[in-house]
mmCIF file of C-alpha atoms and ligand atoms in Angstrom:
data_model
loop_
_atom_site.group_PDB
_atom_site.id
_atom_site.type_symbol
_atom_site.label_atom_id
_atom_site.label_comp_id
_atom_site.label_asym_id
_atom_site.label_seq_id
_atom_site.Cartn_x
_atom_site.Cartn_y
_atom_site.Cartn_z
ATOM 1 C CA MET A 1 5.986 1.604 -21.885
ATOM 2 C CA GLN A 2 4.372 0.365 -18.950
ATOM 3 C CA HIS A 3 3.146 2.167 -15.709
ATOM 4 C CA LEU A 4 1.883 1.068 -12.419
ATOM 5 C CA ILE A 5 -1.174 3.164 -11.443
ATOM 6 C CA THR A 6 -3.360 0.594 -10.243
ATOM 7 C CA THR A 7 -2.826 -3.094 -10.086
ATOM 8 C CA ASP A 8 -5.357 -3.928 -12.698
ATOM 9 C CA ASP A 9 -2.261 -2.385 -14.634
ATOM 10 C CA LEU A 10 -0.796 -5.680 -14.509
ATOM 11 C CA THR A 11 -1.422 -9.002 -15.819
ATOM 12 C CA ILE A 12 -2.129 -11.980 -13.760
ATOM 13 C CA GLU A 13 1.463 -13.540 -15.112
ATOM 14 C CA GLN A 14 3.006 -10.048 -14.526
ATOM 15 C CA ILE A 15 1.584 -10.216 -10.954
ATOM 16 C CA GLU A 16 3.364 -13.829 -10.480
ATOM 17 C CA GLN A 17 6.519 -12.585 -11.901
ATOM 18 C CA ILE A 18 6.365 -10.036 -8.983
ATOM 19 C CA LEU A 19 5.617 -12.638 -6.303
ATOM 20 C CA GLU A 20 8.495 -14.964 -7.795
ATOM 21 C CA ASP A 21 11.416 -12.049 -8.222
ATOM 22 C CA ALA A 22 10.388 -10.793 -4.755
ATOM 23 C CA SER A 23 10.830 -14.213 -2.818
ATOM 24 C CA ARG A 24 14.162 -14.500 -4.974
ATOM 25 C CA PHE A 25 15.141 -11.168 -3.914
ATOM 26 C CA LYS A 26 14.401 -12.037 -0.256
ATOM 27 C CA LEU A 27 16.784 -14.866 -0.501
ATOM 28 C CA GLN A 28 19.684 -12.782 -2.173
ATOM 29 C CA LYS A 29 22.238 -11.812 0.121
ATOM 30 C CA ASN A 30 23.422 -9.604 -2.827
ATOM 31 C CA PRO A 31 21.246 -9.262 -5.526
ATOM 32 C CA PRO A 32 22.471 -8.084 -8.764
ATOM 33 C CA SER A 33 22.603 -4.603 -10.005
ATOM 34 C CA LEU A 34 19.977 -4.935 -12.677
ATOM 35 C CA LEU A 35 19.327 -1.294 -12.769
ATOM 36 C CA LYS A 36 22.878 -0.061 -12.740
ATOM 37 C CA ASN A 37 22.960 3.190 -14.675
ATOM 38 C CA ARG A 38 19.230 3.730 -14.243
ATOM 39 C CA LEU A 39 17.675 6.743 -12.518
ATOM 40 C CA LEU A 40 14.271 7.099 -10.439
ATOM 41 C CA PHE A 41 12.734 9.965 -9.469
ATOM 42 C CA THR A 42 10.590 10.672 -6.643
ATOM 43 C CA LEU A 43 7.852 13.176 -6.389
ATOM 44 C CA PHE A 44 5.823 12.838 -2.970
ATOM 45 C CA PHE A 45 3.422 15.667 -2.398
ATOM 46 C CA GLU A 46 2.079 13.909 0.963
ATOM 47 C CA ASN A 47 3.932 12.492 3.499
ATOM 48 C CA SER A 48 5.576 9.246 3.571
ATOM 49 C CA THR A 49 7.837 6.886 6.081
ATOM 50 C CA ARG A 50 7.762 3.734 4.742
ATOM 51 C CA THR A 51 6.857 4.025 1.018
ATOM 52 C CA ARG A 52 9.393 6.613 -0.252
ATOM 53 C CA SER A 53 12.092 4.971 1.760
ATOM 54 C CA SER A 54 11.062 1.484 0.445
ATOM 55 C CA PHE A 55 11.265 2.445 -2.901
ATOM 56 C CA GLU A 56 14.541 4.226 -2.769
ATOM 57 C CA VAL A 57 16.219 1.384 -0.836
ATOM 58 C CA ALA A 58 14.755 -0.936 -3.450
ATOM 59 C CA ALA A 59 16.181 0.818 -6.554
ATOM 60 C CA LYS A 60 19.666 1.433 -4.736
ATOM 61 C CA ARG A 61 19.912 -2.495 -3.867
ATOM 62 C CA LEU A 62 18.983 -3.240 -7.495
ATOM 63 C CA GLY A 63 22.270 -0.434 -8.258
ATOM 64 C CA ALA A 64 19.770 2.378 -9.535
ATOM 65 C CA SER A 65 19.972 6.050 -8.119
ATOM 66 C CA VAL A 66 17.300 8.468 -6.729
ATOM 67 C CA ALA A 67 16.718 11.971 -6.881
ATOM 68 C CA HIS A 68 14.171 13.490 -4.762
ATOM 69 C CA LEU A 69 12.089 16.664 -5.565
ATOM 70 C CA ASP A 70 10.854 18.293 -2.283
ATOM 71 C CA PRO A 71 7.673 19.655 -2.975
ATOM 72 C CA SER A 72 7.431 22.037 -0.202
ATOM 73 C CA LYS A 73 10.614 23.621 -1.680
ATOM 74 C CA SER A 74 9.818 23.591 -5.070
ATOM 75 C CA SER A 75 8.649 25.782 -7.369
ATOM 76 C CA THR A 76 4.607 24.439 -7.130
ATOM 77 C CA SER A 77 5.156 26.692 -4.121
ATOM 78 C CA LYS A 78 5.734 30.025 -6.758
ATOM 79 C CA GLY A 79 2.794 29.196 -8.657
ATOM 80 C CA GLU A 80 4.097 26.390 -11.359
ATOM 81 C CA THR A 81 1.355 24.056 -12.183
ATOM 82 C CA LEU A 82 1.733 20.494 -10.879
ATOM 83 C CA GLU A 83 1.705 19.720 -14.547
ATOM 84 C CA ASP A 84 4.592 21.597 -15.450
ATOM 85 C CA THR A 85 6.769 20.470 -12.510
ATOM 86 C CA PHE A 86 6.308 16.921 -14.036
ATOM 87 C CA LEU A 87 7.188 17.770 -17.509
ATOM 88 C CA ASN A 88 10.519 19.574 -16.252
ATOM 89 C CA ILE A 89 11.254 16.481 -13.909
ATOM 90 C CA ALA A 90 10.408 14.179 -17.152
ATOM 91 C CA ALA A 91 12.711 16.425 -19.296
ATOM 92 C CA MET A 92 15.748 15.435 -17.257
ATOM 93 C CA GLN A 93 15.067 11.896 -18.899
ATOM 94 C CA PRO A 94 14.917 9.649 -15.510
ATOM 95 C CA ASP A 95 13.866 5.758 -16.011
ATOM 96 C CA GLY A 96 10.759 6.253 -14.246
ATOM 97 C CA VAL A 97 9.051 8.680 -11.625
ATOM 98 C CA ILE A 98 7.329 7.336 -8.634
ATOM 99 C CA ILE A 99 4.598 9.642 -7.445
ATOM 100 C CA ARG A 100 2.382 10.366 -4.390
ATOM 101 C CA HIS A 101 -0.545 12.532 -4.045
ATOM 102 C CA SER A 102 -3.609 13.506 -2.995
ATOM 103 C CA ASP A 103 -5.491 13.983 -6.318
ATOM 104 C CA ASN A 104 -7.145 10.384 -7.101
ATOM 105 C CA ALA A 105 -6.563 10.890 -10.953
ATOM 106 C CA LEU A 106 -2.897 12.832 -10.996
ATOM 107 C CA ALA A 107 -0.643 9.928 -11.502
ATOM 108 C CA GLN A 108 -2.796 8.305 -14.348
ATOM 109 C CA LYS A 109 -3.123 12.183 -15.709
ATOM 110 C CA PHE A 110 0.994 11.997 -15.857
ATOM 111 C CA ALA A 111 1.371 8.701 -17.021
ATOM 112 C CA ASP A 112 -0.802 9.340 -20.095
ATOM 113 C CA PHE A 113 1.897 11.622 -21.254
ATOM 114 C CA ASN A 114 3.748 8.387 -21.836
ATOM 115 C CA ILE A 115 7.175 10.045 -21.293
ATOM 116 C CA THR A 116 8.672 8.151 -18.712
ATOM 117 C CA PRO A 117 7.057 5.323 -16.757
ATOM 118 C CA LEU A 118 4.657 6.255 -13.665
ATOM 119 C CA LEU A 119 4.717 4.428 -10.524
ATOM 120 C CA ASN A 120 1.983 5.181 -8.178
ATOM 121 C CA ALA A 121 2.976 4.817 -4.656
ATOM 122 C CA GLY A 122 -0.222 6.387 -3.301
ATOM 123 C CA SER A 123 -3.518 8.437 -5.237
ATOM 124 C CA GLY A 124 -6.040 10.136 -2.769
ATOM 125 C CA ASN A 125 -7.920 7.524 -1.586
ATOM 126 C CA PHE A 126 -7.868 5.402 -4.791
ATOM 127 C CA ALA A 127 -4.904 3.500 -5.500
ATOM 128 C CA HIS A 128 -1.519 2.195 -3.673
ATOM 129 C CA PRO A 129 -0.638 -0.435 -5.987
ATOM 130 C CA THR A 130 2.557 -1.861 -4.463
ATOM 131 C CA GLN A 131 1.403 -1.865 -0.750
ATOM 132 C CA ALA A 132 -1.597 -4.244 -2.608
ATOM 133 C CA LEU A 133 1.244 -6.083 -3.849
ATOM 134 C CA LEU A 134 3.340 -6.541 -1.071
ATOM 135 C CA ASP A 135 0.033 -7.408 1.215
ATOM 136 C CA LEU A 136 -0.452 -10.114 -1.269
ATOM 137 C CA PHE A 137 3.233 -11.429 -1.129
ATOM 138 C CA THR A 138 2.756 -11.410 2.778
ATOM 139 C CA LEU A 139 -0.326 -13.472 2.615
ATOM 140 C CA LYS A 140 1.325 -15.878 -0.102
ATOM 141 C CA GLU A 141 4.406 -15.751 1.872
ATOM 142 C CA HIS A 142 2.421 -17.363 5.184
ATOM 143 C CA PHE A 143 -0.573 -18.893 3.764
ATOM 144 C CA GLY A 144 1.136 -20.817 0.522
ATOM 145 C CA ASN A 145 -2.083 -20.996 -1.315
ATOM 146 C CA LEU A 146 -4.326 -17.784 -1.954
ATOM 147 C CA GLU A 147 -7.480 -19.025 -2.911
ATOM 148 C CA GLY A 148 -10.220 -19.321 -0.282
ATOM 149 C CA ILE A 149 -8.187 -17.419 2.393
ATOM 150 C CA LYS A 150 -10.698 -15.177 4.497
ATOM 151 C CA ILE A 151 -9.144 -11.781 5.297
ATOM 152 C CA ALA A 152 -11.317 -8.600 7.272
ATOM 153 C CA ILE A 153 -10.762 -5.220 6.208
ATOM 154 C CA VAL A 154 -11.073 -3.100 9.492
ATOM 155 C CA GLY A 155 -11.057 0.705 10.358
ATOM 156 C CA ASP A 156 -11.722 3.703 7.749
ATOM 157 C CA ILE A 157 -12.083 1.702 4.649
ATOM 158 C CA VAL A 158 -13.824 4.167 2.694
ATOM 159 C CA ASN A 159 -11.425 6.801 2.676
ATOM 160 C CA SER A 160 -8.245 4.230 2.435
ATOM 161 C CA ARG A 161 -6.222 3.839 -0.863
ATOM 162 C CA VAL A 162 -4.897 0.748 0.849
ATOM 163 C CA ALA A 163 -8.382 -1.027 0.740
ATOM 164 C CA SER A 164 -9.021 0.479 -2.411
ATOM 165 C CA SER A 165 -6.186 -1.626 -3.957
ATOM 166 C CA ALA A 166 -6.041 -4.677 -1.548
ATOM 167 C CA ILE A 167 -9.795 -5.582 -2.478
ATOM 168 C CA ALA A 168 -9.200 -5.328 -6.184
ATOM 169 C CA LEU A 169 -6.270 -7.343 -6.123
ATOM 170 C CA PHE A 170 -7.225 -9.933 -3.554
ATOM 171 C CA GLY A 171 -10.367 -10.811 -5.447
ATOM 172 C CA ARG A 172 -8.490 -11.711 -8.829
ATOM 173 C CA PHE A 173 -6.845 -14.433 -6.456
ATOM 174 C CA GLY A 174 -9.651 -15.958 -5.004
ATOM 175 C CA ILE A 175 -8.976 -14.321 -1.449
ATOM 176 C CA LYS A 176 -12.393 -13.485 0.425
ATOM 177 C CA ILE A 177 -12.825 -10.470 1.880
ATOM 178 C CA SER A 178 -15.166 -9.075 4.422
ATOM 179 C CA LEU A 179 -15.362 -5.342 5.647
ATOM 180 C CA VAL A 180 -15.669 -4.538 9.189
ATOM 181 C CA ALA A 181 -16.383 -0.664 10.016
ATOM 182 C CA PRO A 182 -18.915 2.019 11.606
ATOM 183 C CA GLU A 183 -21.588 3.492 9.146
ATOM 184 C CA GLN A 184 -19.461 6.369 8.536
ATOM 185 C CA PHE A 185 -16.038 4.354 7.472
ATOM 186 C CA MET A 186 -17.791 2.077 5.380
ATOM 187 C CA PRO A 187 -18.228 2.380 1.564
ATOM 188 C CA HIS A 188 -21.536 1.740 0.121
ATOM 189 C CA ASN A 189 -20.810 0.820 -3.668
ATOM 190 C CA LEU A 190 -19.097 -2.468 -2.995
ATOM 191 C CA ASP A 191 -20.682 -5.961 -2.833
ATOM 192 C CA LEU A 192 -18.873 -7.529 -0.228
ATOM 193 C CA PRO A 193 -19.651 -8.933 3.116
ATOM 194 C CA LYS A 194 -20.253 -5.947 5.627
ATOM 195 C CA PHE A 195 -20.288 -6.016 9.601
ATOM 196 C CA GLU A 196 -20.536 -3.340 12.075
ATOM 197 C CA LYS A 197 -19.021 -5.566 14.560
ATOM 198 C CA LEU A 198 -15.710 -6.819 14.632
ATOM 199 C CA LYS A 199 -16.895 -9.973 16.902
ATOM 200 C CA ASP A 200 -18.736 -10.864 13.988
ATOM 201 C CA VAL A 201 -16.158 -11.818 11.993
ATOM 202 C CA LEU A 202 -13.038 -12.637 14.103
ATOM 203 C CA GLY A 203 -13.879 -16.418 14.768
ATOM 204 C CA ASP A 204 -14.087 -16.936 11.002
ATOM 205 C CA VAL A 205 -10.883 -14.947 9.160
ATOM 206 C CA ASP A 206 -7.582 -16.204 8.422
ATOM 207 C CA ALA A 207 -6.169 -12.861 8.482
ATOM 208 C CA VAL A 208 -7.037 -9.485 9.559
ATOM 209 C CA MET A 209 -5.898 -6.203 7.901
ATOM 210 C CA SER A 210 -6.185 -2.956 10.054
ATOM 211 C CA LEU A 211 -6.604 0.217 8.834
ATOM 212 C CA ARG A 212 -5.704 3.862 10.863
ATOM 213 C CA ALA A 213 -8.586 6.608 10.364
ATOM 214 C CA GLN A 214 -7.664 8.809 7.479
ATOM 215 C CA LEU A 215 -8.135 11.806 9.562
ATOM 216 C CA GLU A 216 -6.129 14.115 6.803
ATOM 217 C CA ARG A 217 -8.895 13.089 4.214
ATOM 218 C CA HIS A 218 -11.811 14.074 6.704
ATOM 219 C CA ASN A 219 -13.260 17.568 5.736
ATOM 220 C CA LYS A 220 -14.389 17.472 9.305
ATOM 221 C CA PRO A 221 -13.536 15.646 12.282
ATOM 222 C CA ILE A 222 -15.688 12.391 12.061
ATOM 223 C CA PHE A 223 -15.327 11.053 15.737
ATOM 224 C CA GLU A 224 -14.887 13.457 18.498
ATOM 225 C CA ASP A 225 -13.194 10.911 20.458
ATOM 226 C CA TYR A 226 -11.044 7.406 19.293
ATOM 227 C CA GLU A 227 -11.059 5.954 22.679
ATOM 228 C CA THR A 228 -14.930 4.658 22.448
ATOM 229 C CA TYR A 229 -13.791 4.260 18.553
ATOM 230 C CA ALA A 230 -11.175 1.684 19.604
ATOM 231 C CA SER A 231 -13.262 -0.017 22.276
ATOM 232 C CA HIS A 232 -14.818 -1.700 19.197
ATOM 233 C CA TYR A 233 -12.164 -1.669 16.251
ATOM 234 C CA CYS A 234 -9.130 -2.133 18.294
ATOM 235 C CA LEU A 235 -7.153 -5.766 17.958
ATOM 236 C CA THR A 236 -6.500 -6.659 21.313
ATOM 237 C CA LYS A 237 -5.283 -9.539 23.464
ATOM 238 C CA GLU A 238 -8.956 -9.675 24.545
ATOM 239 C CA ASN A 239 -10.865 -10.090 21.378
ATOM 240 C CA ILE A 240 -8.030 -12.006 19.442
ATOM 241 C CA GLY A 241 -7.363 -14.428 22.019
ATOM 242 C CA ASP A 242 -5.455 -17.705 21.122
ATOM 243 C CA LYS A 243 -7.070 -17.022 17.322
ATOM 244 C CA ASN A 244 -5.381 -18.630 14.568
ATOM 245 C CA ILE A 245 -4.986 -15.885 12.657
ATOM 246 C CA ILE A 246 -2.359 -12.913 11.252
ATOM 247 C CA ILE A 247 -2.692 -9.198 11.576
ATOM 248 C CA MET A 248 -1.749 -6.996 9.202
ATOM 249 C CA HIS A 249 -1.543 -3.015 9.137
ATOM 250 C CA PRO A 250 0.086 -0.911 6.443
ATOM 251 C CA GLY A 251 1.458 1.413 8.792
ATOM 252 C CA PRO A 252 1.436 4.074 10.133
ATOM 253 C CA VAL A 253 -0.825 2.316 12.966
ATOM 254 C CA MET A 254 -2.078 4.601 15.679
ATOM 255 C CA ARG A 255 -1.121 2.338 18.598
ATOM 256 C CA ASN A 256 -3.832 1.406 20.913
ATOM 257 C CA ILE A 257 -6.732 2.912 18.486
ATOM 258 C CA ASP A 258 -5.881 0.144 15.511
ATOM 259 C CA ILE A 259 -3.947 -2.457 17.499
ATOM 260 C CA SER A 260 -2.809 -2.476 21.024
ATOM 261 C CA ASP A 261 0.843 -2.512 22.028
ATOM 262 C CA GLU A 262 0.505 -6.149 22.920
ATOM 263 C CA ILE A 263 -0.801 -7.611 19.811
ATOM 264 C CA LEU A 264 1.500 -5.629 17.772
ATOM 265 C CA SER A 265 4.410 -7.234 19.240
ATOM 266 C CA ASP A 266 3.013 -10.867 19.261
ATOM 267 C CA PRO A 267 4.540 -13.114 16.949
ATOM 268 C CA ARG A 268 0.807 -12.901 14.908
ATOM 269 C CA SER A 269 1.452 -9.343 13.628
ATOM 270 C CA LYS A 270 2.803 -9.208 10.463
ATOM 271 C CA VAL A 271 3.503 -5.414 10.603
ATOM 272 C CA LEU A 272 7.109 -5.354 10.221
ATOM 273 C CA THR A 273 6.909 -8.442 8.055
ATOM 274 C CA GLN A 274 5.114 -6.320 5.417
ATOM 275 C CA VAL A 275 7.889 -3.978 5.380
ATOM 276 C CA THR A 276 10.341 -5.837 4.785
ATOM 277 C CA ASN A 277 8.642 -7.544 2.036
ATOM 278 C CA GLY A 278 7.580 -4.190 0.564
ATOM 279 C CA LEU A 279 11.635 -4.010 -0.038
ATOM 280 C CA PHE A 280 11.626 -7.054 -2.264
ATOM 281 C CA VAL A 281 8.066 -6.445 -4.152
ATOM 282 C CA ARG A 282 9.123 -2.979 -5.022
ATOM 283 C CA MET A 283 12.712 -4.416 -6.335
ATOM 284 C CA ALA A 284 10.553 -6.932 -8.425
ATOM 285 C CA VAL A 285 8.370 -4.044 -9.754
ATOM 286 C CA LEU A 286 11.226 -1.882 -10.813
ATOM 287 C CA LYS A 287 12.626 -4.902 -12.684
ATOM 288 C CA LEU A 288 9.192 -5.442 -14.425
ATOM 289 C CA LEU A 289 8.555 -1.919 -15.335
ATOM 290 C CA LEU A 290 12.156 -0.897 -16.378
ATOM 291 C CA LEU A 291 13.645 -4.107 -17.582
ATOM 292 C CA ASP A 292 11.327 -6.448 -18.687
ATOM 293 C CA SER A 293 8.126 -4.492 -20.401
HETATM 294 C C1 NCD B 1 -0.857 4.182 3.810
HETATM 295 C C2 NCD B 1 -0.857 5.497 2.787
HETATM 296 O O1 NCD B 1 0.090 6.511 2.661
HETATM 297 O O2 NCD B 1 -1.582 4.721 2.029
HETATM 298 N N1 NCD B 1 0.778 3.890 4.291
HETATM 299 C C3 NCD B 1 1.711 3.163 3.412
HETATM 300 O O3 NCD B 1 1.823 3.772 2.586
HETATM 301 N N2 NCD B 1 2.094 2.198 4.280
HETATM 302 C C4 NCD B 1 -1.598 4.211 4.853
HETATM 303 C C5 NCD B 1 -2.306 5.401 5.601
HETATM 304 O O4 NCD B 1 -1.465 6.298 5.757
HETATM 305 O O5 NCD B 1 -2.808 4.891 6.509
#
């Protein structure tokens, strides 16, 4: 039984298979019902706009059905442990459970029961493997060859599971990563080039991944006013100019703090392409975990 908790759960061959399947799915108007009669369960303890619906659409496009548990209406609010909630869902014998939770270790803990394939849809600041895979796909689609591409990750890196997974995955494909953030948002345990000023990297990268401040993970407000932060880290017409780079963001975008309105609608912005690609990448991930493993 294969789980996807971090991208390290996948071999390079499996990742290449996902990228290849995703490209094929992207070209098919009517994808085959590879997952007919399969049932997936989504268990989202944190909010989600893109990831939950993307998994659901991906499953349905391949002919599977999807059931949701809404934690705000579940028995966890009556005192049931999360473990018991999971075991009860698993007892209904779904073909996989897609989980998001603020606890870094919960998805792995449930995977260790080995009852049903576990797909991590975001765990604390630890990992968001399908986001990293869709970002990798988007880079490959644009640049063709991944080796040697230079990307700057900008924003609240230390609190971001998107950054953790991107850093872990991109490094395996020879992508060169630099980190741009104020001291408060900069991780200290990573051996990567670090910059405080956006202008020091923008002339020397092929892509920029912007990340929002993870306000829900801050114990107390880190910046009183995000206008000053934006004046240093927002991607704007002024600092991007006519540079030949692409702009990425996992969403939700804090408009005019992370990326200006103008740059968001610029053809160099891949933000909505990432969402589209996420669908095909998740179809490929479901195929790999439910059929090929
Ligand atoms: C991210 C998440 O929830 O980790 N969004 C997403 O899944 N596309 C990023 C975020 O919330 O900032």
